[in-house]
XYZ file of C-alpha atoms in Angstrom:
69
model
C -2.820 -6.980 -7.178
C -0.263 -8.435 -4.521
C 2.149 -5.900 -3.445
C 5.126 -6.072 -1.081
C 6.103 -3.176 1.047
C 9.589 -1.834 0.577
C 9.634 1.463 2.423
C 7.918 4.390 3.661
C 6.870 7.600 1.573
C 7.255 11.038 3.460
C 5.889 14.266 2.221
C 7.595 17.469 3.384
C 4.394 19.793 2.643
C 1.612 19.417 5.202
C -1.644 18.715 3.556
C -4.544 19.196 6.353
C -6.620 16.503 5.007
C -3.721 13.811 4.947
C -2.282 14.837 8.428
C -1.622 11.384 10.310
C -1.950 9.333 7.215
C 0.600 6.617 6.679
C 1.988 5.917 3.094
C 4.342 3.382 1.919
C 6.403 2.338 -1.238
C 5.331 -0.973 -2.697
C 5.902 -3.047 -5.835
C 3.612 -5.344 -7.563
C 4.782 -8.975 -6.508
C 3.929 -12.678 -6.704
C 2.643 -14.593 -3.687
C 6.487 -15.298 -2.858
C 7.063 -11.544 -2.656
C 9.320 -11.423 -5.958
C 8.980 -8.216 -7.916
C 6.890 -8.069 -11.051
C 6.717 -4.411 -11.682
C 7.719 -0.803 -10.700
C 7.379 0.684 -6.946
C 4.255 2.891 -6.398
C 3.051 4.715 -3.273
C 0.088 3.041 -1.267
C -1.760 3.291 2.009
C -0.035 2.186 5.025
C 1.649 -1.150 6.261
C 4.775 -2.272 7.503
C 8.089 -3.050 5.632
C 8.324 -6.517 4.182
C 4.565 -7.224 4.448
C 2.611 -8.218 1.615
C -0.651 -6.500 1.026
C -3.666 -6.680 -1.493
C -4.147 -3.554 -3.580
C -7.429 -2.891 -5.454
C -7.229 -0.743 -8.720
C -9.738 0.718 -11.082
C -13.613 -0.332 -10.538
C -12.580 -2.587 -7.651
C -11.110 0.012 -5.739
C -13.976 2.383 -5.947
C -16.490 -0.314 -4.996
C -14.021 -1.500 -2.042
C -15.684 -1.125 1.576
C -13.228 -0.032 4.075
C -13.373 -1.809 7.257
C -10.951 -1.335 10.400
C -8.397 -3.998 10.813
C -9.155 -7.140 12.894
C -6.949 -8.867 15.252
């Protein structure tokens, strides 16, 4: 799914395993950034950026790599 970042998500309780994590509010969108679905919370990016989100089996099999510049 291609999603557009529309804001940040903040949690008031401190959860030790999530300290320092960045979460954002995104919605499913087309490649031009037009909304197709309801907003959901995802891993970090910046407002206005498009990001690729894997769900289901694809998410479990995804390999996590550090970003490249």
